[in-house]
């Protein structure tokens, strides 16, 4: 699948620009085992890069022109490398402009030609946008020798999202896309960016994604609202507990004690955050002990919190989780990513995967008249230069 993508992009590049591209870059989407909506709350997350990629074919040029071709949507955008960059109407272009904006003025920057294409489904909560941002930053770094570290690439991707896309996201997606390792999940401390890897070996179980095909169009406003609510909540907690700097320092008791002052909505948000931060630590523990039943139970708790307290799920995703939670072959399931649509992630017995897909697809179709899209993913390496 990866090879086919590379071949197609390379061929299309030759068609567009009449020569072979100098570099091929693959930048993956991501999953997250647990730790949702806590990356911007100083928590921990447990993501991994997956074998779905945005592929870039790139070469520098000498005429200062930047030409970007989006193969999948037949999109094309051109500008000069020294132009003053501002967000534009074509959303896909902003992922590029936001990254370049941060690198303009660097020694060595010249014009470039790019063709890109993706097997990361868009709007499915698999971070296709982070894959584009980080892959493009990686490509610029490769072409012009900026000497950027992986961490810098991830941070540039995140900032681009804030400034040119308008989602005030945390660092999880970009970090996972850049730092992913084959068959390893990343335990990331979102406060310090310290991280370590844990073996993603679930023995008789597999991770299965079920794409609701509900595009998360409300994500931007819903996401930014949540950020505001937890910020307000944290300010109240800080007033009462001077020792509190971040949610990391908060206990459930503290949140319960100031419930009234927080108000019901902000209370629910803060309560979720504090519990989710702890759940990730418990999940890592369970993973290390290969206690997958506990891991699965924690995933279900996360889902209920995201649905009832953080209120970022939707009817379709709730349905997908409820459809599997009492299945004997399933240990856990939950909505994944920012929410308001996208995928669920389910820990299911390997030999029961196909049966589960068949059953849930049928039930989902009956209820919502939508064809479910299942993804059997593998955990893969982060953004990388492709060599034959
Ligand atoms: C989106 C954001 C991430 C993270 C998740 C929720 O994917 O980009 O930073 O906050 O939502 O965990």
mmCIF file of C-alpha atoms and ligand atoms in Angstrom:
data_model
loop_
_atom_site.group_PDB
_atom_site.id
_atom_site.type_symbol
_atom_site.label_atom_id
_atom_site.label_comp_id
_atom_site.label_asym_id
_atom_site.label_seq_id
_atom_site.Cartn_x
_atom_site.Cartn_y
_atom_site.Cartn_z
ATOM 1 C CA UNK A 1 0.000 0.000 0.000
ATOM 2 C CA UNK A 2 2.839 2.329 0.909
ATOM 3 C CA UNK A 3 4.751 1.423 -2.255
ATOM 4 C CA UNK A 4 1.705 1.976 -4.422
ATOM 5 C CA UNK A 5 1.173 5.425 -2.933
ATOM 6 C CA UNK A 6 4.823 6.362 -3.490
ATOM 7 C CA UNK A 7 4.669 5.144 -7.069
ATOM 8 C CA UNK A 8 1.533 7.118 -7.840
ATOM 9 C CA UNK A 9 2.856 10.316 -6.321
ATOM 10 C CA UNK A 10 6.210 9.985 -8.061
ATOM 11 C CA UNK A 11 4.545 9.388 -11.428
ATOM 12 C CA UNK A 12 2.217 12.342 -10.940
ATOM 13 C CA UNK A 13 5.108 14.570 -9.981
ATOM 14 C CA UNK A 14 6.864 13.667 -13.242
ATOM 15 C CA UNK A 15 3.687 14.449 -15.164
ATOM 16 C CA UNK A 16 3.343 17.843 -13.482
ATOM 17 C CA UNK A 17 6.956 18.987 -13.456
ATOM 18 C CA UNK A 18 8.637 16.915 -16.174
ATOM 19 C CA UNK A 19 11.381 15.482 -13.959
ATOM 20 C CA UNK A 20 11.912 13.089 -11.086
ATOM 21 C CA UNK A 21 11.350 14.457 -7.559
ATOM 22 C CA UNK A 22 14.431 14.879 -5.430
ATOM 23 C CA UNK A 23 12.866 13.522 -2.230
ATOM 24 C CA UNK A 24 9.914 11.399 -1.217
ATOM 25 C CA UNK A 25 8.545 11.871 2.292
ATOM 26 C CA UNK A 26 5.994 9.746 4.101
ATOM 27 C CA UNK A 27 4.155 11.240 7.047
ATOM 28 C CA UNK A 28 1.721 9.033 8.980
ATOM 29 C CA UNK A 29 -1.639 9.533 10.651
ATOM 30 C CA UNK A 30 -2.047 8.449 14.241
ATOM 31 C CA UNK A 31 -4.211 6.569 16.668
ATOM 32 C CA UNK A 32 -4.460 7.185 20.382
ATOM 33 C CA UNK A 33 -4.917 4.322 22.822
ATOM 34 C CA UNK A 34 -5.990 6.584 25.665
ATOM 35 C CA UNK A 35 -5.540 10.146 26.967
ATOM 36 C CA UNK A 36 -8.030 12.241 25.048
ATOM 37 C CA UNK A 37 -8.348 16.012 25.395
ATOM 38 C CA UNK A 38 -5.594 16.061 27.973
ATOM 39 C CA UNK A 39 -2.645 17.053 25.786
ATOM 40 C CA UNK A 40 -3.576 20.720 26.183
ATOM 41 C CA UNK A 41 -4.263 20.098 29.868
ATOM 42 C CA UNK A 42 -0.743 19.056 30.828
ATOM 43 C CA UNK A 43 -1.653 15.387 30.926
ATOM 44 C CA UNK A 44 -0.183 12.280 29.345
ATOM 45 C CA UNK A 45 -1.258 10.646 26.107
ATOM 46 C CA UNK A 46 -0.584 7.249 24.549
ATOM 47 C CA UNK A 47 -0.653 7.653 20.757
ATOM 48 C CA UNK A 48 1.096 5.829 17.925
ATOM 49 C CA UNK A 49 1.709 6.502 14.240
ATOM 50 C CA UNK A 50 -0.087 4.178 11.825
ATOM 51 C CA UNK A 51 0.447 2.743 8.355
ATOM 52 C CA UNK A 52 -1.654 5.366 6.620
ATOM 53 C CA UNK A 53 0.351 8.155 5.077
ATOM 54 C CA UNK A 54 0.498 11.479 3.385
ATOM 55 C CA UNK A 55 3.146 11.109 0.699
ATOM 56 C CA UNK A 56 5.087 14.104 -0.660
ATOM 57 C CA UNK A 57 7.251 14.228 -3.773
ATOM 58 C CA UNK A 58 9.392 17.366 -3.618
ATOM 59 C CA UNK A 59 12.247 19.241 -5.269
ATOM 60 C CA UNK A 60 13.681 22.696 -4.709
ATOM 61 C CA UNK A 61 13.817 25.086 -7.655
ATOM 62 C CA UNK A 62 15.785 28.188 -8.554
ATOM 63 C CA UNK A 63 13.022 30.570 -9.574
ATOM 64 C CA UNK A 64 11.514 31.308 -6.146
ATOM 65 C CA UNK A 65 8.153 29.841 -7.121
ATOM 66 C CA UNK A 66 6.325 27.503 -4.808
ATOM 67 C CA UNK A 67 3.958 25.120 -6.569
ATOM 68 C CA UNK A 68 1.845 22.708 -4.537
ATOM 69 C CA UNK A 69 -0.287 20.075 -6.208
ATOM 70 C CA UNK A 70 -2.909 18.114 -4.263
ATOM 71 C CA UNK A 71 -3.271 14.971 -6.346
ATOM 72 C CA UNK A 72 -6.350 13.596 -4.587
ATOM 73 C CA UNK A 73 -8.512 16.651 -5.128
ATOM 74 C CA UNK A 74 -6.925 17.964 -8.277
ATOM 75 C CA UNK A 75 -5.907 21.087 -6.384
ATOM 76 C CA UNK A 76 -3.145 23.432 -7.339
ATOM 77 C CA UNK A 77 -1.664 26.474 -5.597
ATOM 78 C CA UNK A 78 1.211 28.741 -6.540
ATOM 79 C CA UNK A 79 2.925 31.659 -4.887
ATOM 80 C CA UNK A 80 6.348 33.174 -4.429
ATOM 81 C CA UNK A 81 8.515 32.050 -1.554
ATOM 82 C CA UNK A 82 8.931 35.620 -0.336
ATOM 83 C CA UNK A 83 5.226 36.557 -0.508
ATOM 84 C CA UNK A 84 3.621 37.757 2.663
ATOM 85 C CA UNK A 85 1.621 34.729 3.765
ATOM 86 C CA UNK A 86 -1.895 34.895 5.206
ATOM 87 C CA UNK A 87 -4.607 32.227 5.581
ATOM 88 C CA UNK A 88 -6.569 31.693 2.361
ATOM 89 C CA UNK A 89 -10.000 30.280 1.509
ATOM 90 C CA UNK A 90 -8.731 26.891 0.382
ATOM 91 C CA UNK A 91 -8.327 25.091 3.691
ATOM 92 C CA UNK A 92 -5.828 22.496 2.463
ATOM 93 C CA UNK A 93 -3.467 25.256 1.403
ATOM 94 C CA UNK A 94 -3.382 26.715 4.917
ATOM 95 C CA UNK A 95 -1.642 23.629 6.282
ATOM 96 C CA UNK A 96 1.270 24.479 4.019
ATOM 97 C CA UNK A 97 1.233 28.245 4.380
ATOM 98 C CA UNK A 98 1.142 28.041 8.176
ATOM 99 C CA UNK A 99 4.274 25.925 8.204
ATOM 100 C CA UNK A 100 6.144 27.980 5.640
ATOM 101 C CA UNK A 101 5.225 31.210 7.404
ATOM 102 C CA UNK A 102 7.308 30.083 10.378
ATOM 103 C CA UNK A 103 10.317 29.247 8.232
ATOM 104 C CA UNK A 104 10.412 32.278 5.973
ATOM 105 C CA UNK A 105 13.562 34.288 6.486
ATOM 106 C CA UNK A 106 15.702 31.225 7.149
ATOM 107 C CA UNK A 107 18.967 30.957 5.239
ATOM 108 C CA UNK A 108 18.770 28.628 2.301
ATOM 109 C CA UNK A 109 15.019 28.803 1.699
ATOM 110 C CA UNK A 110 14.170 28.756 -2.015
ATOM 111 C CA UNK A 111 11.194 27.905 -4.169
ATOM 112 C CA UNK A 112 9.957 24.330 -4.476
ATOM 113 C CA UNK A 113 7.617 21.995 -6.304
ATOM 114 C CA UNK A 114 5.437 19.557 -4.388
ATOM 115 C CA UNK A 115 2.930 16.877 -5.233
ATOM 116 C CA UNK A 116 1.145 15.158 -2.375
ATOM 117 C CA UNK A 117 -1.463 12.460 -1.920
ATOM 118 C CA UNK A 118 -2.874 10.731 1.151
ATOM 119 C CA UNK A 119 -4.184 7.423 2.412
ATOM 120 C CA UNK A 120 -5.051 8.989 5.773
ATOM 121 C CA UNK A 121 -8.810 9.564 5.603
ATOM 122 C CA UNK A 122 -9.681 13.214 6.132
ATOM 123 C CA UNK A 123 -11.903 14.355 8.976
ATOM 124 C CA UNK A 124 -11.844 10.885 10.517
ATOM 125 C CA UNK A 125 -9.864 11.799 13.615
ATOM 126 C CA UNK A 126 -6.675 10.186 12.336
ATOM 127 C CA UNK A 127 -4.774 13.476 12.136
ATOM 128 C CA UNK A 128 -4.429 13.851 8.425
ATOM 129 C CA UNK A 129 -3.761 17.539 9.044
ATOM 130 C CA UNK A 130 -0.859 16.894 11.416
ATOM 131 C CA UNK A 131 0.551 14.442 8.872
ATOM 132 C CA UNK A 132 0.455 17.163 6.202
ATOM 133 C CA UNK A 133 1.962 19.846 8.431
ATOM 134 C CA UNK A 134 4.767 17.695 9.780
ATOM 135 C CA UNK A 135 5.484 16.043 6.448
ATOM 136 C CA UNK A 136 5.786 19.432 4.793
ATOM 137 C CA UNK A 137 8.022 20.835 7.550
ATOM 138 C CA UNK A 138 10.140 17.691 7.227
ATOM 139 C CA UNK A 139 10.322 18.208 3.450
ATOM 140 C CA UNK A 140 11.461 21.818 3.780
ATOM 141 C CA UNK A 141 14.048 20.746 6.323
ATOM 142 C CA UNK A 142 15.311 18.088 3.951
ATOM 143 C CA UNK A 143 15.423 20.353 0.885
ATOM 144 C CA UNK A 144 16.987 23.381 2.521
ATOM 145 C CA UNK A 145 19.046 21.919 5.378
ATOM 146 C CA UNK A 146 17.479 23.954 8.188
ATOM 147 C CA UNK A 147 18.701 21.475 10.783
ATOM 148 C CA UNK A 148 15.339 21.303 12.530
ATOM 149 C CA UNK A 149 14.965 18.703 15.262
ATOM 150 C CA UNK A 150 12.004 16.335 15.317
ATOM 151 C CA UNK A 151 10.591 18.249 18.246
ATOM 152 C CA UNK A 152 10.850 21.514 16.328
ATOM 153 C CA UNK A 153 9.057 19.947 13.376
ATOM 154 C CA UNK A 154 6.195 18.818 15.624
ATOM 155 C CA UNK A 155 5.938 22.254 17.263
ATOM 156 C CA UNK A 156 5.942 24.016 13.893
ATOM 157 C CA UNK A 157 3.081 21.743 12.814
ATOM 158 C CA UNK A 158 1.103 22.558 15.945
ATOM 159 C CA UNK A 159 1.642 26.304 15.595
ATOM 160 C CA UNK A 160 0.548 26.186 11.995
ATOM 161 C CA UNK A 161 -2.728 24.658 13.159
ATOM 162 C CA UNK A 162 -3.190 27.470 15.681
ATOM 163 C CA UNK A 163 -2.326 30.330 13.373
ATOM 164 C CA UNK A 164 -3.482 29.327 9.891
ATOM 165 C CA UNK A 165 -6.104 26.640 10.512
ATOM 166 C CA UNK A 166 -7.769 27.994 13.636
ATOM 167 C CA UNK A 167 -7.818 24.901 15.837
ATOM 168 C CA UNK A 168 -6.136 25.585 19.139
ATOM 169 C CA UNK A 169 -4.875 22.009 19.322
ATOM 170 C CA UNK A 170 -2.474 20.323 21.712
ATOM 171 C CA UNK A 171 0.760 18.635 20.670
ATOM 172 C CA UNK A 172 -0.347 14.987 20.540
ATOM 173 C CA UNK A 173 -1.095 14.593 16.829
ATOM 174 C CA UNK A 174 2.022 16.254 15.496
ATOM 175 C CA UNK A 175 4.215 14.549 18.064
ATOM 176 C CA UNK A 176 2.829 11.118 17.253
ATOM 177 C CA UNK A 177 3.180 11.667 13.519
ATOM 178 C CA UNK A 178 6.842 12.656 13.858
ATOM 179 C CA UNK A 179 7.994 10.441 16.734
ATOM 180 C CA UNK A 180 6.121 7.229 15.904
ATOM 181 C CA UNK A 181 8.024 3.938 15.970
ATOM 182 C CA UNK A 182 7.031 0.617 14.477
ATOM 183 C CA UNK A 183 5.023 -1.512 16.923
ATOM 184 C CA UNK A 184 5.489 0.966 19.772
ATOM 185 C CA UNK A 185 3.124 3.349 21.475
ATOM 186 C CA UNK A 186 4.443 6.645 22.791
ATOM 187 C CA UNK A 187 3.793 7.676 26.348
ATOM 188 C CA UNK A 188 4.094 11.426 26.045
ATOM 189 C CA UNK A 189 4.183 13.854 28.916
ATOM 190 C CA UNK A 190 2.516 16.845 27.292
ATOM 191 C CA UNK A 191 3.860 19.188 29.922
ATOM 192 C CA UNK A 192 7.566 18.525 29.326
ATOM 193 C CA UNK A 193 7.455 16.585 26.028
ATOM 194 C CA UNK A 194 9.434 13.834 27.730
ATOM 195 C CA UNK A 195 8.425 10.548 26.244
ATOM 196 C CA UNK A 196 9.136 6.874 26.205
ATOM 197 C CA UNK A 197 7.996 3.949 24.140
ATOM 198 C CA UNK A 198 5.998 0.906 25.151
ATOM 199 C CA UNK A 199 5.602 -2.256 23.168
ATOM 200 C CA UNK A 200 2.292 -2.358 21.327
ATOM 201 C CA UNK A 201 1.823 -6.078 21.573
ATOM 202 C CA UNK A 202 -1.725 -6.938 22.502
ATOM 203 C CA UNK A 203 -1.195 -10.707 22.108
ATOM 204 C CA UNK A 204 -4.501 -12.261 21.000
ATOM 205 C CA UNK A 205 -6.089 -8.846 20.599
ATOM 206 C CA UNK A 206 -5.981 -6.234 17.875
ATOM 207 C CA UNK A 207 -6.871 -2.576 17.613
ATOM 208 C CA UNK A 208 -9.680 -1.955 15.187
ATOM 209 C CA UNK A 209 -10.901 1.429 13.997
ATOM 210 C CA UNK A 210 -14.489 1.920 12.940
ATOM 211 C CA UNK A 211 -14.998 5.100 10.983
ATOM 212 C CA UNK A 212 -18.468 6.532 11.574
ATOM 213 C CA UNK A 213 -18.006 8.558 8.378
ATOM 214 C CA UNK A 214 -19.373 11.517 10.276
ATOM 215 C CA UNK A 215 -16.894 14.250 9.412
ATOM 216 C CA UNK A 216 -15.959 16.268 12.435
ATOM 217 C CA UNK A 217 -17.118 19.585 11.075
ATOM 218 C CA UNK A 218 -17.966 21.006 14.492
ATOM 219 C CA UNK A 219 -14.527 20.214 15.736
ATOM 220 C CA UNK A 220 -13.074 23.710 15.451
ATOM 221 C CA UNK A 221 -15.721 25.516 17.481
ATOM 222 C CA UNK A 222 -16.364 22.615 19.864
ATOM 223 C CA UNK A 223 -12.673 22.135 20.471
ATOM 224 C CA UNK A 224 -11.918 25.776 21.118
ATOM 225 C CA UNK A 225 -14.950 25.996 23.447
ATOM 226 C CA UNK A 226 -13.604 23.098 25.507
ATOM 227 C CA UNK A 227 -10.270 24.816 25.797
ATOM 228 C CA UNK A 228 -11.926 27.929 27.135
ATOM 229 C CA UNK A 229 -14.044 25.976 29.617
ATOM 230 C CA UNK A 230 -11.108 24.109 31.141
ATOM 231 C CA UNK A 231 -9.084 27.305 31.308
ATOM 232 C CA UNK A 232 -11.874 28.972 33.272
ATOM 233 C CA UNK A 233 -12.114 25.902 35.471
ATOM 234 C CA UNK A 234 -8.390 25.824 36.148
ATOM 235 C CA UNK A 235 -8.445 29.500 37.136
ATOM 236 C CA UNK A 236 -11.040 28.706 39.822
ATOM 237 C CA UNK A 237 -9.014 25.741 41.068
ATOM 238 C CA UNK A 238 -5.882 27.869 41.261
ATOM 239 C CA UNK A 239 -7.649 30.468 43.375
ATOM 240 C CA UNK A 240 -8.558 27.840 45.917
ATOM 241 C CA UNK A 241 -5.374 25.822 45.780
ATOM 242 C CA UNK A 242 -2.254 27.930 45.336
ATOM 243 C CA UNK A 243 -0.154 24.780 44.915
ATOM 244 C CA UNK A 244 -1.976 24.064 41.646
ATOM 245 C CA UNK A 245 -0.228 25.182 38.471
ATOM 246 C CA UNK A 246 -1.726 22.771 35.974
ATOM 247 C CA UNK A 247 -4.349 20.021 35.950
ATOM 248 C CA UNK A 248 -1.510 17.660 36.743
ATOM 249 C CA UNK A 249 -1.474 19.054 40.272
ATOM 250 C CA UNK A 250 -5.225 18.686 40.777
ATOM 251 C CA UNK A 251 -6.936 15.836 42.549
ATOM 252 C CA UNK A 252 -10.488 14.676 42.077
ATOM 253 C CA UNK A 253 -11.249 15.838 45.626
ATOM 254 C CA UNK A 254 -10.217 19.397 44.767
ATOM 255 C CA UNK A 255 -12.507 19.439 41.755
ATOM 256 C CA UNK A 256 -15.393 18.031 43.790
ATOM 257 C CA UNK A 257 -14.806 20.588 46.532
ATOM 258 C CA UNK A 258 -15.246 23.570 44.203
ATOM 259 C CA UNK A 259 -18.049 22.041 42.153
ATOM 260 C CA UNK A 260 -20.560 24.748 42.853
ATOM 261 C CA UNK A 261 -18.231 27.590 42.027
ATOM 262 C CA UNK A 262 -17.148 25.896 38.807
ATOM 263 C CA UNK A 263 -20.722 25.572 37.625
ATOM 264 C CA UNK A 264 -22.040 22.300 36.249
ATOM 265 C CA UNK A 265 -20.525 22.517 32.767
ATOM 266 C CA UNK A 266 -17.011 23.483 33.787
ATOM 267 C CA UNK A 267 -17.178 21.028 36.677
ATOM 268 C CA UNK A 268 -17.856 18.182 34.264
ATOM 269 C CA UNK A 269 -15.005 19.259 31.990
ATOM 270 C CA UNK A 270 -12.478 19.523 34.833
ATOM 271 C CA UNK A 271 -13.640 16.294 36.430
ATOM 272 C CA UNK A 272 -13.083 14.458 33.170
ATOM 273 C CA UNK A 273 -9.605 15.925 32.720
ATOM 274 C CA UNK A 274 -8.364 14.996 36.177
ATOM 275 C CA UNK A 275 -9.671 11.455 35.866
ATOM 276 C CA UNK A 276 -8.351 11.022 32.324
ATOM 277 C CA UNK A 277 -4.839 12.060 33.332
ATOM 278 C CA UNK A 278 -4.843 9.300 35.947
ATOM 279 C CA UNK A 279 -6.368 6.785 33.532
ATOM 280 C CA UNK A 280 -3.440 7.114 31.150
ATOM 281 C CA UNK A 281 -0.997 6.245 33.923
ATOM 282 C CA UNK A 282 -3.130 3.259 34.880
ATOM 283 C CA UNK A 283 -3.364 2.226 31.232
ATOM 284 C CA UNK A 284 0.413 2.271 30.779
ATOM 285 C CA UNK A 285 0.697 0.133 33.871
ATOM 286 C CA UNK A 286 -1.854 -2.306 32.496
ATOM 287 C CA UNK A 287 -0.120 -2.421 29.126
ATOM 288 C CA UNK A 288 3.207 -3.204 30.766
ATOM 289 C CA UNK A 289 1.598 -6.033 32.728
ATOM 290 C CA UNK A 290 -0.227 -7.210 29.618
ATOM 291 C CA UNK A 291 -3.422 -6.828 31.593
ATOM 292 C CA UNK A 292 -5.554 -6.078 28.562
ATOM 293 C CA UNK A 293 -8.845 -6.504 30.417
ATOM 294 C CA UNK A 294 -7.941 -3.530 32.616
ATOM 295 C CA UNK A 295 -6.727 -1.563 29.624
ATOM 296 C CA UNK A 296 -10.045 -2.207 27.867
ATOM 297 C CA UNK A 297 -12.068 -1.221 30.921
ATOM 298 C CA UNK A 298 -10.148 2.066 31.092
ATOM 299 C CA UNK A 299 -10.901 2.749 27.424
ATOM 300 C CA UNK A 300 -14.607 2.325 28.122
ATOM 301 C CA UNK A 301 -14.386 4.665 31.123
ATOM 302 C CA UNK A 302 -12.693 7.211 28.877
ATOM 303 C CA UNK A 303 -15.472 6.930 26.364
ATOM 304 C CA UNK A 304 -18.167 7.482 28.947
ATOM 305 C CA UNK A 305 -16.300 10.515 30.254
ATOM 306 C CA UNK A 306 -15.856 11.964 26.770
ATOM 307 C CA UNK A 307 -19.507 11.385 25.991
ATOM 308 C CA UNK A 308 -21.185 12.450 29.256
ATOM 309 C CA UNK A 309 -18.781 14.924 30.847
ATOM 310 C CA UNK A 310 -16.594 16.358 28.123
ATOM 311 C CA UNK A 311 -19.462 16.101 25.641
ATOM 312 C CA UNK A 312 -17.398 15.672 22.497
ATOM 313 C CA UNK A 313 -18.905 12.428 21.190
ATOM 314 C CA UNK A 314 -21.942 12.120 18.924
ATOM 315 C CA UNK A 315 -24.856 9.715 18.494
ATOM 316 C CA UNK A 316 -23.118 7.702 15.775
ATOM 317 C CA UNK A 317 -19.917 7.141 17.746
ATOM 318 C CA UNK A 318 -21.827 6.363 20.938
ATOM 319 C CA UNK A 319 -23.716 3.772 18.931
ATOM 320 C CA UNK A 320 -20.492 2.180 17.669
ATOM 321 C CA UNK A 321 -19.121 1.905 21.187
ATOM 322 C CA UNK A 322 -22.380 0.605 22.651
ATOM 323 C CA UNK A 323 -22.652 -1.949 19.869
ATOM 324 C CA UNK A 324 -19.430 -3.640 20.982
ATOM 325 C CA UNK A 325 -19.120 -2.989 24.700
ATOM 326 C CA UNK A 326 -20.929 -6.156 25.743
ATOM 327 C CA UNK A 327 -19.413 -8.352 23.065
ATOM 328 C CA UNK A 328 -17.447 -11.200 24.676
ATOM 329 C CA UNK A 329 -14.621 -10.717 22.200
ATOM 330 C CA UNK A 330 -14.195 -7.043 23.001
ATOM 331 C CA UNK A 331 -12.202 -5.718 25.950
ATOM 332 C CA UNK A 332 -12.692 -2.008 25.364
ATOM 333 C CA UNK A 333 -13.807 0.668 22.941
ATOM 334 C CA UNK A 334 -14.055 4.433 22.810
ATOM 335 C CA UNK A 335 -14.242 7.458 20.580
ATOM 336 C CA UNK A 336 -10.827 8.573 19.441
ATOM 337 C CA UNK A 337 -9.317 11.975 18.719
ATOM 338 C CA UNK A 338 -10.967 15.363 18.954
ATOM 339 C CA UNK A 339 -14.486 13.972 18.590
ATOM 340 C CA UNK A 340 -17.752 15.214 17.036
ATOM 341 C CA UNK A 341 -17.421 12.360 14.544
ATOM 342 C CA UNK A 342 -14.504 10.326 13.270
ATOM 343 C CA UNK A 343 -13.542 6.864 14.475
ATOM 344 C CA UNK A 344 -13.947 4.612 17.443
ATOM 345 C CA UNK A 345 -11.028 2.450 18.530
ATOM 346 C CA UNK A 346 -11.752 -1.043 19.806
ATOM 347 C CA UNK A 347 -9.600 -3.688 21.450
ATOM 348 C CA UNK A 348 -10.977 -6.925 20.049
ATOM 349 C CA UNK A 349 -9.888 -10.569 19.802
ATOM 350 C CA UNK A 350 -7.951 -11.011 16.552
ATOM 351 C CA UNK A 351 -10.030 -13.915 15.312
ATOM 352 C CA UNK A 352 -13.271 -12.035 15.993
ATOM 353 C CA UNK A 353 -12.385 -8.904 13.992
ATOM 354 C CA UNK A 354 -14.127 -9.832 10.763
ATOM 355 C CA UNK A 355 -17.274 -11.046 12.478
ATOM 356 C CA UNK A 356 -17.452 -7.859 14.500
ATOM 357 C CA UNK A 357 -17.048 -5.680 11.423
ATOM 358 C CA UNK A 358 -19.788 -7.587 9.681
ATOM 359 C CA UNK A 359 -22.230 -7.332 12.581
ATOM 360 C CA UNK A 360 -21.604 -3.684 13.486
ATOM 361 C CA UNK A 361 -21.665 -2.593 9.827
ATOM 362 C CA UNK A 362 -25.094 -4.154 9.463
ATOM 363 C CA UNK A 363 -26.467 -2.610 12.660
ATOM 364 C CA UNK A 364 -24.973 0.777 11.886
ATOM 365 C CA UNK A 365 -26.399 0.775 8.388
ATOM 366 C CA UNK A 366 -29.841 -0.081 9.731
ATOM 367 C CA UNK A 367 -29.753 2.694 12.278
ATOM 368 C CA UNK A 368 -28.025 5.557 10.455
ATOM 369 C CA UNK A 369 -28.060 4.485 6.794
ATOM 370 C CA UNK A 370 -24.322 5.022 6.643
ATOM 371 C CA UNK A 371 -21.782 2.491 5.362
ATOM 372 C CA UNK A 372 -19.272 1.980 8.146
ATOM 373 C CA UNK A 373 -15.615 2.044 7.146
ATOM 374 C CA UNK A 374 -13.374 -0.293 9.156
ATOM 375 C CA UNK A 375 -9.595 0.147 9.304
ATOM 376 C CA UNK A 376 -7.306 -2.664 10.408
ATOM 377 C CA UNK A 377 -4.256 -0.597 11.164
ATOM 378 C CA UNK A 378 -0.641 -1.364 11.977
ATOM 379 C CA UNK A 379 1.563 0.734 14.201
ATOM 380 C CA UNK A 380 4.263 2.315 12.111
ATOM 381 C CA UNK A 381 7.267 4.612 11.965
ATOM 382 C CA UNK A 382 6.931 8.405 12.151
ATOM 383 C CA UNK A 383 7.591 10.962 9.388
ATOM 384 C CA UNK A 384 10.445 9.749 7.284
ATOM 385 C CA UNK A 385 12.376 10.062 4.061
ATOM 386 C CA UNK A 386 11.385 7.243 1.753
ATOM 387 C CA UNK A 387 14.182 5.220 0.243
ATOM 388 C CA UNK A 388 13.643 2.204 -1.980
HETATM 389 C C1 LIG B 1 -7.300 16.679 18.341
HETATM 390 C C2 LIG B 1 -6.151 17.617 18.686
HETATM 391 C C3 LIG B 1 -5.190 16.987 19.697
HETATM 392 C C4 LIG B 1 -5.928 16.408 20.893
HETATM 393 C C5 LIG B 1 -7.115 15.557 20.445
HETATM 394 C C6 LIG B 1 -7.956 15.123 21.601
HETATM 395 O O1 LIG B 1 -6.830 15.561 17.642
HETATM 396 O O2 LIG B 1 -5.438 17.985 17.528
HETATM 397 O O3 LIG B 1 -4.226 17.931 20.087
HETATM 398 O O4 LIG B 1 -6.321 17.418 21.764
HETATM 399 O O5 LIG B 1 -7.942 16.254 19.527
HETATM 400 O O6 LIG B 1 -7.246 14.305 22.448
#
